[in-house]
């Protein structure tokens, strides 16, 4: 436990900008009103490139010194880095449990709003979260599996992403996206006139808000969200300071306690005892959102476009033997055919298949360079594309037959 009466602050400065004597002189002048409370202040040559400033005092004293020193550093455009910050460590330790309570209470609200009232199954995450967020969360879950602790995706979602879930907006069709034949057929099936068709198109491109359709239903005052949103953004900013060991001020503790009380009091007003009519409307809204996400995911992964070979790939392919090239193209042809099969285009298998394969230690990140170039794939995007994942399986295991693959998919569908 750090001693609040003897907090050490050490900052390393660029010696090419100021010598040790200059740093000490400027800091003493800067902190002249605080010198009586500072038990130690000196600047030392740390190396031929750096000067180390050392200040020691009580928690309150060092906290007050921070503002003055930060202003000096900014105005003088000095290069520096903090190497010891005892006061910051004490403040971060006090802030962490407050931040934890706020974050967990907010997760509880999201889960209850969707699961308990929305009448969806426990795997609602796969149809509520968009693909980018699912990818991000799945990576965290995979890393957590090493400790063999079962985690719900909501538990692996970063705090700032929780806020995005509530504020996100989706539409069945995007204004800048070309219509597929299936989209046109669906629109025409619901239209009996040009006027009706226009209305259906307008509804299809209309942005559906998670807040408007789901979460706001539980509050009498709809404007409360604007207040809680600003408070959550403040909390997230301070949380990042705590988690990443950035400078933080003592006054933040009282500010966080105030924000916690505000957030909790607003969330406590949430009324989950909706009328039967309101429940039916909420359930339908959730289905609309799920449908919009389905449509959006379908548009995000045009299967054929991901399989166009690049010039770089073709150059690398020439290095393979004729038989290896033939073998590769045969497998690729089969995968293209499989990608257009209804089995893979079924929404649930489309989303679950890659995740299940990851659980079996078949990662898209482990495919070889040829496959990555072929699919125009980088490490952090599109790894949920089933075709790309399946190519990864084939490239890693040339003995993997069509029957083997179909059996694996069959098991996943059970």
Tab-separated table of C-alpha atoms in Angstrom, residues 78-404:
chain	number	residue	atom	x	y	z
A	78	UNK	CA	8.775	19.659	-23.588
A	79	UNK	CA	9.403	16.008	-24.364
A	80	UNK	CA	8.833	13.937	-21.226
A	81	UNK	CA	7.440	10.739	-19.736
A	82	UNK	CA	6.235	9.947	-16.215
A	83	UNK	CA	8.064	6.954	-14.760
A	84	UNK	CA	6.719	7.013	-11.180
A	85	UNK	CA	3.358	8.396	-10.068
A	86	UNK	CA	2.450	7.216	-6.559
A	87	UNK	CA	-0.398	9.720	-6.241
A	88	UNK	CA	-1.892	8.472	-9.507
A	89	UNK	CA	-1.608	4.859	-8.316
A	90	UNK	CA	-3.532	5.666	-5.121
A	91	UNK	CA	-6.242	7.554	-7.045
A	92	UNK	CA	-6.596	4.769	-9.636
A	93	UNK	CA	-6.929	2.192	-6.859
A	94	UNK	CA	-9.766	4.209	-5.306
A	95	UNK	CA	-11.473	4.760	-8.669
A	96	UNK	CA	-11.471	1.152	-9.860
A	97	UNK	CA	-14.281	-0.266	-7.639
A	98	UNK	CA	-16.530	2.710	-8.495
A	99	UNK	CA	-15.935	2.170	-12.215
A	100	UNK	CA	-16.538	-1.556	-11.843
A	101	UNK	CA	-19.916	-1.012	-10.152
A	102	UNK	CA	-21.058	1.390	-12.884
A	103	UNK	CA	-19.959	-0.912	-15.703
A	104	UNK	CA	-21.603	-4.008	-14.237
A	105	UNK	CA	-24.846	-2.163	-13.503
A	106	UNK	CA	-24.979	-0.970	-17.102
A	107	UNK	CA	-24.395	-4.507	-18.435
A	108	UNK	CA	-27.206	-5.735	-16.209
A	109	UNK	CA	-29.578	-3.131	-17.645
A	110	UNK	CA	-28.785	-4.060	-21.276
A	111	UNK	CA	-29.157	-7.777	-20.617
A	112	UNK	CA	-32.437	-7.373	-18.734
A	113	UNK	CA	-33.891	-5.016	-21.351
A	114	UNK	CA	-33.224	-7.460	-24.196
A	115	UNK	CA	-33.512	-10.881	-22.551
A	116	UNK	CA	-36.214	-10.613	-19.904
A	117	UNK	CA	-38.626	-8.289	-21.657
A	118	UNK	CA	-37.698	-8.865	-25.268
A	119	UNK	CA	-38.631	-12.551	-25.106
A	120	UNK	CA	-35.565	-13.670	-27.080
A	121	UNK	CA	-33.351	-16.682	-26.360
A	122	UNK	CA	-30.085	-16.522	-24.430
A	123	UNK	CA	-28.060	-16.359	-27.633
A	124	UNK	CA	-29.618	-13.021	-28.592
A	125	UNK	CA	-26.119	-11.575	-28.998
A	126	UNK	CA	-25.633	-13.198	-32.397
A	127	UNK	CA	-28.547	-11.313	-33.891
A	128	UNK	CA	-28.342	-8.043	-31.925
A	129	UNK	CA	-24.649	-7.192	-32.332
A	130	UNK	CA	-23.242	-6.381	-35.761
A	131	UNK	CA	-20.411	-8.397	-37.294
A	132	UNK	CA	-17.590	-5.995	-36.379
A	133	UNK	CA	-18.555	-6.042	-32.720
A	134	UNK	CA	-19.048	-9.821	-32.795
A	135	UNK	CA	-15.543	-10.215	-34.243
A	136	UNK	CA	-14.071	-7.976	-31.571
A	137	UNK	CA	-15.845	-9.764	-28.724
A	138	UNK	CA	-15.088	-13.229	-30.079
A	139	UNK	CA	-11.352	-12.502	-29.965
A	140	UNK	CA	-11.666	-11.566	-26.281
A	141	UNK	CA	-13.668	-14.744	-25.591
A	142	UNK	CA	-11.078	-16.884	-27.334
A	143	UNK	CA	-8.284	-15.418	-25.218
A	144	UNK	CA	-10.370	-15.990	-22.080
A	145	UNK	CA	-10.925	-19.654	-22.916
A	146	UNK	CA	-7.375	-20.390	-21.758
A	147	UNK	CA	-8.601	-20.002	-18.159
A	148	UNK	CA	-11.584	-22.284	-18.944
A	149	UNK	CA	-14.094	-19.716	-17.679
A	150	UNK	CA	-17.426	-19.718	-19.581
A	151	UNK	CA	-18.296	-16.164	-20.589
A	152	UNK	CA	-21.341	-14.622	-22.219
A	153	UNK	CA	-20.431	-12.222	-25.064
A	154	UNK	CA	-21.888	-9.324	-23.091
A	155	UNK	CA	-19.257	-9.965	-20.410
A	156	UNK	CA	-16.522	-9.661	-23.037
A	157	UNK	CA	-17.853	-6.436	-24.536
A	158	UNK	CA	-15.794	-3.327	-23.824
A	159	UNK	CA	-17.524	-0.592	-21.855
A	160	UNK	CA	-17.500	1.896	-24.738
A	161	UNK	CA	-19.023	-0.751	-27.027
A	162	UNK	CA	-21.924	-1.191	-24.594
A	163	UNK	CA	-22.778	2.439	-25.229
A	164	UNK	CA	-22.560	1.851	-28.990
A	165	UNK	CA	-25.044	-1.034	-28.749
A	166	UNK	CA	-27.712	1.229	-27.313
A	167	UNK	CA	-27.004	4.057	-29.759
A	168	UNK	CA	-26.510	1.965	-32.887
A	169	UNK	CA	-28.881	2.319	-35.808
A	170	UNK	CA	-29.504	-0.191	-38.580
A	171	UNK	CA	-31.648	-0.378	-41.695
A	172	UNK	CA	-32.864	-3.272	-43.823
A	173	UNK	CA	-31.417	-1.596	-46.897
A	174	UNK	CA	-28.596	0.908	-47.247
A	175	UNK	CA	-29.082	3.978	-49.421
A	176	UNK	CA	-25.702	3.532	-51.094
A	177	UNK	CA	-26.047	-0.225	-51.562
A	178	UNK	CA	-27.225	-1.815	-54.829
A	179	UNK	CA	-30.403	-3.881	-54.585
A	180	UNK	CA	-30.157	-7.634	-55.014
A	181	UNK	CA	-32.823	-9.472	-56.960
A	182	UNK	CA	-34.018	-11.054	-53.702
A	183	UNK	CA	-34.467	-7.565	-52.201
A	184	UNK	CA	-36.542	-6.409	-55.179
A	185	UNK	CA	-38.722	-9.516	-55.072
A	186	UNK	CA	-39.328	-9.025	-51.363
A	187	UNK	CA	-40.286	-5.356	-51.849
A	188	UNK	CA	-42.637	-6.160	-54.734
A	189	UNK	CA	-44.309	-8.923	-52.728
A	190	UNK	CA	-45.374	-6.342	-50.151
A	191	UNK	CA	-46.505	-3.746	-52.711
A	192	UNK	CA	-49.737	-3.454	-54.677
A	193	UNK	CA	-48.927	-0.119	-56.327
A	194	UNK	CA	-46.061	2.235	-57.135
A	195	UNK	CA	-47.075	4.359	-54.171
A	196	UNK	CA	-46.951	1.316	-51.888
A	197	UNK	CA	-43.582	0.283	-53.369
A	198	UNK	CA	-42.163	3.739	-52.660
A	199	UNK	CA	-43.440	3.497	-49.098
A	200	UNK	CA	-41.836	0.050	-48.642
A	201	UNK	CA	-38.487	1.314	-49.945
A	202	UNK	CA	-38.600	4.312	-47.611
A	203	UNK	CA	-39.315	1.998	-44.669
A	204	UNK	CA	-36.487	-0.321	-45.723
A	205	UNK	CA	-33.851	2.458	-45.729
A	206	UNK	CA	-35.191	4.049	-42.543
A	207	UNK	CA	-32.668	3.833	-39.703
A	208	UNK	CA	-33.937	1.792	-36.777
A	209	UNK	CA	-32.572	2.927	-33.427
A	210	UNK	CA	-32.012	0.471	-30.608
A	211	UNK	CA	-32.641	3.246	-28.116
A	212	UNK	CA	-35.913	4.379	-29.721
A	213	UNK	CA	-37.273	0.880	-30.350
A	214	UNK	CA	-36.155	-0.984	-27.216
A	215	UNK	CA	-34.363	0.763	-24.380
A	216	UNK	CA	-36.351	4.011	-24.222
A	217	UNK	CA	-39.562	2.054	-23.569
A	218	UNK	CA	-38.541	1.488	-19.974
A	219	UNK	CA	-38.265	5.187	-19.063
A	220	UNK	CA	-41.051	7.717	-18.603
A	221	UNK	CA	-38.717	10.612	-19.382
A	222	UNK	CA	-37.133	9.795	-22.761
A	223	UNK	CA	-34.656	12.661	-22.390
A	224	UNK	CA	-32.994	10.942	-19.443
A	225	UNK	CA	-30.771	9.101	-21.894
A	226	UNK	CA	-29.051	12.343	-22.970
A	227	UNK	CA	-28.062	12.920	-19.367
A	228	UNK	CA	-26.899	9.358	-18.693
A	229	UNK	CA	-25.054	9.222	-22.036
A	230	UNK	CA	-22.871	12.209	-21.169
A	231	UNK	CA	-22.175	10.764	-17.733
A	232	UNK	CA	-21.213	7.384	-19.243
A	233	UNK	CA	-18.827	9.059	-21.698
A	234	UNK	CA	-17.125	10.777	-18.760
A	235	UNK	CA	-16.927	7.452	-16.894
A	236	UNK	CA	-15.461	5.684	-19.942
A	237	UNK	CA	-12.809	8.368	-20.360
A	238	UNK	CA	-11.760	8.087	-16.712
A	239	UNK	CA	-11.882	4.282	-16.892
A	240	UNK	CA	-9.349	4.373	-19.734
A	241	UNK	CA	-7.045	6.499	-17.576
A	242	UNK	CA	-7.293	3.956	-14.765
A	243	UNK	CA	-6.850	0.858	-16.927
A	244	UNK	CA	-3.982	2.279	-18.985
A	245	UNK	CA	-2.116	3.974	-16.143
A	246	UNK	CA	-2.591	7.534	-17.385
A	247	UNK	CA	-2.418	10.629	-15.153
A	248	UNK	CA	-5.600	11.160	-13.151
A	249	UNK	CA	-6.630	13.826	-10.632
A	250	UNK	CA	-7.903	13.334	-7.067
A	251	UNK	CA	-11.099	15.262	-7.814
A	252	UNK	CA	-12.133	12.508	-10.220
A	253	UNK	CA	-13.102	10.279	-7.270
A	254	UNK	CA	-15.889	12.622	-6.152
A	255	UNK	CA	-16.907	13.187	-9.772
A	256	UNK	CA	-17.197	9.418	-10.356
A	257	UNK	CA	-19.254	8.958	-7.189
A	258	UNK	CA	-21.583	11.715	-8.379
A	259	UNK	CA	-21.883	10.128	-11.853
A	260	UNK	CA	-22.483	6.719	-10.283
A	261	UNK	CA	-25.374	8.077	-8.195
A	262	UNK	CA	-26.840	9.821	-11.238
A	263	UNK	CA	-26.585	6.736	-13.483
A	264	UNK	CA	-27.919	4.366	-10.837
A	265	UNK	CA	-30.846	6.630	-9.981
A	266	UNK	CA	-31.865	6.859	-13.663
A	267	UNK	CA	-31.495	3.116	-14.270
A	268	UNK	CA	-33.536	2.440	-11.139
A	269	UNK	CA	-36.446	4.288	-12.714
A	270	UNK	CA	-36.508	1.773	-15.573
A	271	UNK	CA	-39.864	-0.006	-15.521
A	272	UNK	CA	-39.579	-3.548	-16.828
A	273	UNK	CA	-43.223	-4.285	-15.935
A	274	UNK	CA	-44.577	-3.399	-19.361
A	275	UNK	CA	-48.163	-3.973	-20.392
A	276	UNK	CA	-48.883	-6.965	-22.619
A	277	UNK	CA	-49.336	-4.622	-25.578
A	278	UNK	CA	-46.003	-2.913	-24.878
A	279	UNK	CA	-44.283	-6.299	-24.579
A	280	UNK	CA	-45.673	-7.409	-27.937
A	281	UNK	CA	-44.525	-4.153	-29.539
A	282	UNK	CA	-41.048	-4.511	-27.982
A	283	UNK	CA	-40.727	-8.107	-29.145
A	284	UNK	CA	-41.699	-7.090	-32.679
A	285	UNK	CA	-39.189	-4.233	-32.603
A	286	UNK	CA	-36.435	-6.629	-31.565
A	287	UNK	CA	-37.387	-8.923	-34.457
A	288	UNK	CA	-37.243	-5.927	-36.829
A	289	UNK	CA	-33.796	-5.054	-35.545
A	290	UNK	CA	-32.635	-8.656	-35.930
A	291	UNK	CA	-33.965	-8.707	-39.500
A	292	UNK	CA	-32.170	-5.450	-40.267
A	293	UNK	CA	-28.923	-6.840	-38.866
A	294	UNK	CA	-29.411	-10.010	-40.955
A	295	UNK	CA	-29.848	-7.914	-44.087
A	296	UNK	CA	-26.866	-5.757	-43.236
A	297	UNK	CA	-24.633	-8.790	-42.634
A	298	UNK	CA	-25.715	-10.314	-45.950
A	299	UNK	CA	-24.702	-7.132	-47.764
A	300	UNK	CA	-21.398	-6.893	-45.933
A	301	UNK	CA	-20.242	-10.266	-47.260
A	302	UNK	CA	-20.843	-10.534	-51.024
A	303	UNK	CA	-19.385	-14.032	-51.359
A	304	UNK	CA	-18.036	-13.897	-54.890
A	305	UNK	CA	-16.116	-10.647	-54.408
A	306	UNK	CA	-13.918	-12.124	-51.694
A	307	UNK	CA	-12.636	-14.861	-53.987
A	308	UNK	CA	-11.185	-12.799	-56.838
A	309	UNK	CA	-7.422	-13.577	-57.063
A	310	UNK	CA	-5.045	-10.611	-56.963
A	311	UNK	CA	-2.003	-10.205	-59.226
A	312	UNK	CA	0.269	-10.852	-56.261
A	313	UNK	CA	-1.545	-14.108	-55.555
A	314	UNK	CA	-1.233	-15.247	-59.153
A	315	UNK	CA	2.514	-14.561	-59.079
A	316	UNK	CA	2.875	-16.640	-55.920
A	317	UNK	CA	0.705	-19.379	-57.369
A	318	UNK	CA	3.133	-19.808	-60.247
A	319	UNK	CA	5.694	-21.009	-57.710
A	320	UNK	CA	3.565	-24.079	-57.020
A	321	UNK	CA	3.817	-27.219	-59.109
A	322	UNK	CA	1.175	-27.919	-61.765
A	323	UNK	CA	-0.409	-30.650	-59.632
A	324	UNK	CA	-0.482	-28.363	-56.585
A	325	UNK	CA	-2.148	-25.621	-58.625
A	326	UNK	CA	-4.733	-28.064	-59.953
A	327	UNK	CA	-5.412	-29.390	-56.463
A	328	UNK	CA	-5.825	-25.878	-55.084
A	329	UNK	CA	-8.242	-24.741	-57.800
A	330	UNK	CA	-10.322	-27.895	-57.433
A	331	UNK	CA	-10.759	-27.209	-53.734
A	332	UNK	CA	-11.467	-23.523	-54.405
A	333	UNK	CA	-14.138	-24.397	-56.986
A	334	UNK	CA	-15.841	-26.677	-54.480
A	335	UNK	CA	-15.798	-23.951	-51.837
A	336	UNK	CA	-17.303	-21.378	-54.209
A	337	UNK	CA	-20.057	-23.861	-54.993
A	338	UNK	CA	-20.571	-24.580	-51.285
A	339	UNK	CA	-20.730	-20.857	-50.465
A	340	UNK	CA	-23.827	-20.463	-52.604
A	341	UNK	CA	-25.537	-23.397	-50.881
A	342	UNK	CA	-28.544	-22.544	-48.721
A	343	UNK	CA	-26.869	-24.360	-45.840
A	344	UNK	CA	-24.238	-21.667	-45.498
A	345	UNK	CA	-26.540	-18.800	-46.337
A	346	UNK	CA	-28.881	-19.783	-43.489
A	347	UNK	CA	-28.376	-16.954	-40.996
A	348	UNK	CA	-27.606	-19.086	-37.946
A	349	UNK	CA	-25.051	-21.318	-39.645
A	350	UNK	CA	-23.619	-18.240	-41.379
A	351	UNK	CA	-22.802	-16.675	-38.033
A	352	UNK	CA	-22.097	-19.740	-35.904
A	353	UNK	CA	-19.975	-21.774	-38.279
A	354	UNK	CA	-16.775	-19.720	-38.110
A	355	UNK	CA	-17.077	-19.255	-34.340
A	356	UNK	CA	-17.462	-22.995	-33.782
A	357	UNK	CA	-14.493	-23.655	-36.001
A	358	UNK	CA	-12.471	-21.205	-33.924
A	359	UNK	CA	-13.395	-23.213	-30.841
A	360	UNK	CA	-11.813	-26.216	-32.564
A	361	UNK	CA	-8.566	-24.260	-32.954
A	362	UNK	CA	-9.009	-23.670	-36.676
A	363	UNK	CA	-8.247	-19.965	-36.881
A	364	UNK	CA	-8.383	-17.819	-39.990
A	365	UNK	CA	-5.219	-16.124	-38.704
A	366	UNK	CA	-3.320	-19.399	-39.227
A	367	UNK	CA	-3.978	-19.715	-42.951
A	368	UNK	CA	-0.910	-19.384	-45.127
A	369	UNK	CA	0.152	-16.309	-47.059
A	370	UNK	CA	-1.365	-17.451	-50.364
A	371	UNK	CA	-4.824	-17.706	-48.859
A	372	UNK	CA	-4.557	-14.347	-47.132
A	373	UNK	CA	-3.552	-12.648	-50.379
A	374	UNK	CA	-6.229	-14.475	-52.350
A	375	UNK	CA	-8.949	-13.288	-50.004
A	376	UNK	CA	-7.516	-9.789	-49.594
A	377	UNK	CA	-7.639	-10.495	-45.894
A	378	UNK	CA	-5.866	-8.774	-43.016
A	379	UNK	CA	-5.691	-10.036	-39.455
A	380	UNK	CA	-8.544	-8.026	-38.033
A	381	UNK	CA	-11.298	-7.975	-40.643
A	382	UNK	CA	-13.771	-10.392	-42.156
A	383	UNK	CA	-12.500	-13.528	-40.414
A	384	UNK	CA	-16.131	-14.564	-39.934
A	385	UNK	CA	-16.577	-15.056	-43.666
A	386	UNK	CA	-17.408	-18.786	-43.901
A	387	UNK	CA	-15.802	-19.187	-47.319
A	388	UNK	CA	-12.536	-17.662	-46.122
A	389	UNK	CA	-12.596	-19.835	-43.009
A	390	UNK	CA	-13.253	-22.964	-45.048
A	391	UNK	CA	-10.420	-22.116	-47.436
A	392	UNK	CA	-8.246	-21.874	-44.347
A	393	UNK	CA	-9.215	-25.447	-43.418
A	394	UNK	CA	-8.429	-26.772	-46.876
A	395	UNK	CA	-5.103	-24.972	-47.123
A	396	UNK	CA	-4.005	-26.311	-43.757
A	397	UNK	CA	-5.144	-29.852	-44.408
A	398	UNK	CA	-4.996	-31.065	-48.000
A	399	UNK	CA	-6.514	-34.422	-46.954
A	400	UNK	CA	-9.706	-32.729	-45.818
A	401	UNK	CA	-12.342	-34.186	-48.171
A	402	UNK	CA	-15.719	-32.868	-49.242
A	403	UNK	CA	-17.410	-35.491	-47.050
A	404	UNK	CA	-15.283	-34.438	-44.067
